Short mmCIF file of C-alpha atoms and ligand atoms in Angstrom, two decimals:
data_model
loop_
_atom_site.label_atom_id
_atom_site.label_comp_id
_atom_site.label_asym_id
_atom_site.label_seq_id
_atom_site.Cartn_x
_atom_site.Cartn_y
_atom_site.Cartn_z
CA MET V 9 82.81 -166.88 -1.11
CA ALA V 10 83.98 -163.31 -0.45
CA GLU V 11 82.37 -161.44 2.48
CA ARG V 12 79.19 -159.40 1.51
CA THR V 13 79.84 -155.70 1.65
CA LEU V 14 77.69 -152.65 2.38
CA PHE V 15 77.08 -152.36 -1.53
CA HIS V 16 76.02 -155.95 -1.74
CA LYS V 17 73.45 -155.14 0.91
CA ILE V 18 72.33 -151.95 -0.99
CA ARG V 19 72.21 -153.87 -4.18
CA ASP V 20 69.98 -156.50 -2.59
CA ARG V 21 67.79 -153.83 -1.01
CA GLU V 22 68.75 -155.06 2.59
CA ILE V 23 69.92 -151.44 3.32
CA PRO V 24 68.05 -148.44 1.77
CA ALA V 25 69.56 -146.15 -0.64
CA THR V 26 68.36 -143.51 -3.16
CA VAL V 27 68.49 -145.32 -6.35
CA VAL V 28 68.77 -142.86 -9.42
CA TYR V 29 69.34 -145.53 -12.16
CA GLU V 30 69.11 -149.20 -12.66
CA ASP V 31 69.06 -151.82 -15.33
CA ASP V 32 70.02 -155.47 -15.58
CA ASP V 33 73.71 -154.85 -15.20
CA VAL V 34 74.26 -151.68 -13.28
CA LEU V 35 72.77 -149.83 -10.15
CA ALA V 36 73.48 -146.10 -9.43
CA PHE V 37 72.60 -144.39 -6.12
CA LYS V 38 73.33 -141.27 -4.20
CA ASP V 39 76.35 -141.18 -1.97
CA ILE V 40 75.20 -140.80 1.59
CA HIS V 41 78.09 -138.07 2.33
CA PRO V 42 77.99 -136.15 -1.08
CA LYS V 43 81.12 -134.30 -1.88
CA ALA V 44 79.36 -132.32 -4.68
CA PRO V 45 75.79 -131.28 -5.41
CA THR V 46 75.43 -134.52 -7.39
CA HIS V 47 77.53 -137.52 -6.00
CA LEU V 48 76.43 -140.77 -7.16
CA LEU V 49 78.09 -144.35 -6.92
CA PHE V 50 77.72 -146.76 -9.95
CA ILE V 51 78.13 -150.49 -9.20
CA ALA V 52 77.77 -153.70 -11.39
CA LYS V 53 74.94 -155.81 -10.22
CA LYS V 54 75.95 -159.39 -11.36
CA ASP V 55 77.69 -161.58 -9.02
CA ALA V 56 79.90 -162.65 -11.97
CA ASP V 57 80.89 -158.95 -12.33
CA PHE V 58 81.77 -158.61 -8.62
CA VAL V 59 85.37 -157.44 -8.04
CA PRO V 60 86.60 -155.66 -4.80
CA SER V 61 88.73 -153.04 -6.26
CA ILE V 62 90.45 -151.96 -9.55
CA ASP V 63 93.64 -153.65 -8.00
CA ASP V 64 91.74 -157.05 -8.20
CA LEU V 65 90.84 -156.90 -11.94
CA SER V 66 91.40 -159.94 -13.94
CA GLU V 67 90.61 -160.97 -17.61
CA LYS V 68 87.08 -162.07 -16.21
CA THR V 69 86.41 -158.69 -14.75
CA ALA V 70 88.37 -156.40 -16.92
CA HIS V 71 85.18 -155.21 -18.80
CA VAL V 72 83.57 -153.89 -15.44
CA PRO V 73 85.16 -150.43 -15.23
CA LEU V 74 84.22 -149.73 -18.84
CA LEU V 75 80.59 -150.81 -18.11
CA LEU V 76 80.40 -148.36 -15.22
CA ILE V 77 81.94 -145.57 -17.17
CA ARG V 78 79.61 -146.01 -20.15
CA LYS V 79 76.44 -146.16 -17.93
CA ALA V 80 77.67 -142.83 -16.12
CA GLN V 81 78.19 -141.22 -19.57
CA GLN V 82 74.68 -142.33 -20.66
CA PHE V 83 73.18 -140.96 -17.15
CA ALA V 84 74.89 -137.67 -17.69
CA LYS V 85 73.63 -137.28 -21.35
CA GLU V 86 69.99 -138.30 -20.06
CA HIS V 87 70.19 -135.63 -17.32
CA ASP V 88 71.83 -132.87 -19.29
CA ILE V 89 74.82 -132.90 -17.21
CA SER V 90 77.72 -131.31 -19.29
CA GLY V 91 80.65 -131.57 -16.75
CA TYR V 92 81.41 -134.20 -14.26
CA GLN V 93 84.21 -136.15 -12.65
CA LEU V 94 84.61 -139.91 -12.62
CA ARG V 95 86.73 -141.47 -9.71
CA PHE V 96 87.85 -144.86 -8.58
CA HIS V 97 89.48 -145.10 -5.22
CA VAL V 98 92.00 -147.83 -5.27
CA GLY V 99 92.89 -149.64 -2.05
CA LYS V 100 92.94 -148.34 1.52
CA GLY V 101 95.89 -146.00 0.74
CA GLY V 102 93.67 -144.54 -2.18
CA GLY V 103 90.72 -143.80 0.02
CA GLN V 104 88.80 -146.86 -0.70
CA GLU V 105 86.40 -147.83 2.16
CA VAL V 106 83.87 -150.15 0.40
CA PHE V 107 85.57 -153.10 -1.25
CA TYR V 108 82.99 -153.56 -3.92
CA LEU V 109 84.18 -151.81 -7.12
CA HIS V 110 82.16 -148.54 -7.59
CA LEU V 111 82.61 -145.49 -9.75
CA HIS V 112 82.26 -142.05 -8.12
CA PHE V 113 80.17 -139.59 -10.35
CA LEU V 114 80.53 -135.97 -9.08
CA SER V 115 79.20 -132.92 -10.76
CA GLU V 116 78.37 -129.20 -9.68
CA GLN V 117 75.26 -129.60 -11.57
CA LYS V 118 72.17 -130.93 -9.60
CA ILE V 119 70.01 -133.65 -11.05
CA ASP V 120 66.11 -133.32 -10.78
P1 LIG C 56 85.05 -145.35 -1.27
O1 LIG C 56 85.83 -144.36 -0.34
O2 LIG C 56 85.11 -146.76 -0.88
O3 LIG C 56 85.58 -145.06 -2.71
O4 LIG C 56 83.55 -144.88 -1.28
C1 LIG C 56 82.67 -145.27 -0.54
C2 LIG C 56 81.42 -144.16 -0.56
O5 LIG C 56 80.39 -144.74 -0.01
C3 LIG C 56 81.82 -142.99 0.20
O6 LIG C 56 81.88 -141.87 -0.52
C4 LIG C 56 80.70 -142.94 1.36
O7 LIG C 56 80.20 -141.65 1.57
C5 LIG C 56 79.71 -143.91 0.84
N1 LIG C 56 78.80 -144.52 1.72
C6 LIG C 56 79.12 -145.16 2.88
N2 LIG C 56 78.22 -145.78 3.43
C7 LIG C 56 77.07 -145.48 2.77
C8 LIG C 56 75.80 -145.90 2.89
O8 LIG C 56 75.27 -146.52 3.81
N3 LIG C 56 74.87 -145.51 1.89
C9 LIG C 56 75.28 -144.77 0.62
N4 LIG C 56 74.50 -144.42 -0.22
N5 LIG C 56 76.67 -144.42 0.55
C10 LIG C 56 77.53 -144.79 1.62
#
């Protein structure tokens, strides 16, 4: 089994985080070092959806980036955020530090 990352521990509530959204498939929480007034991280919760990085996607996990993007879009709508950036850091050279696929959501607009 792959090593459990920091985001496994946040997902499993072993490490605290400020959770802003959760359903059966996805968890979203505030980035601890925000680079914008709103800086969130979206992760897939199910073990079957775990993939370390975009670089590791397979047929089995190809749906995961779209799942995260869709939840981010719905989150923005629900919070009246009209402009935002979505980013995947890919690999160490792409600035990725945590090898549990996550979508960065950044906006100049603050959430309540
Ligand atoms: P990456 O560079 O891997 O794409 O992004 C990892 C992100 O996780 C970084 O933006 C970093 O600030 C954030 N981060 C690192 N440690 C923690 C933590 O303990 N809690 C939370 N909420 N975010 C973290």
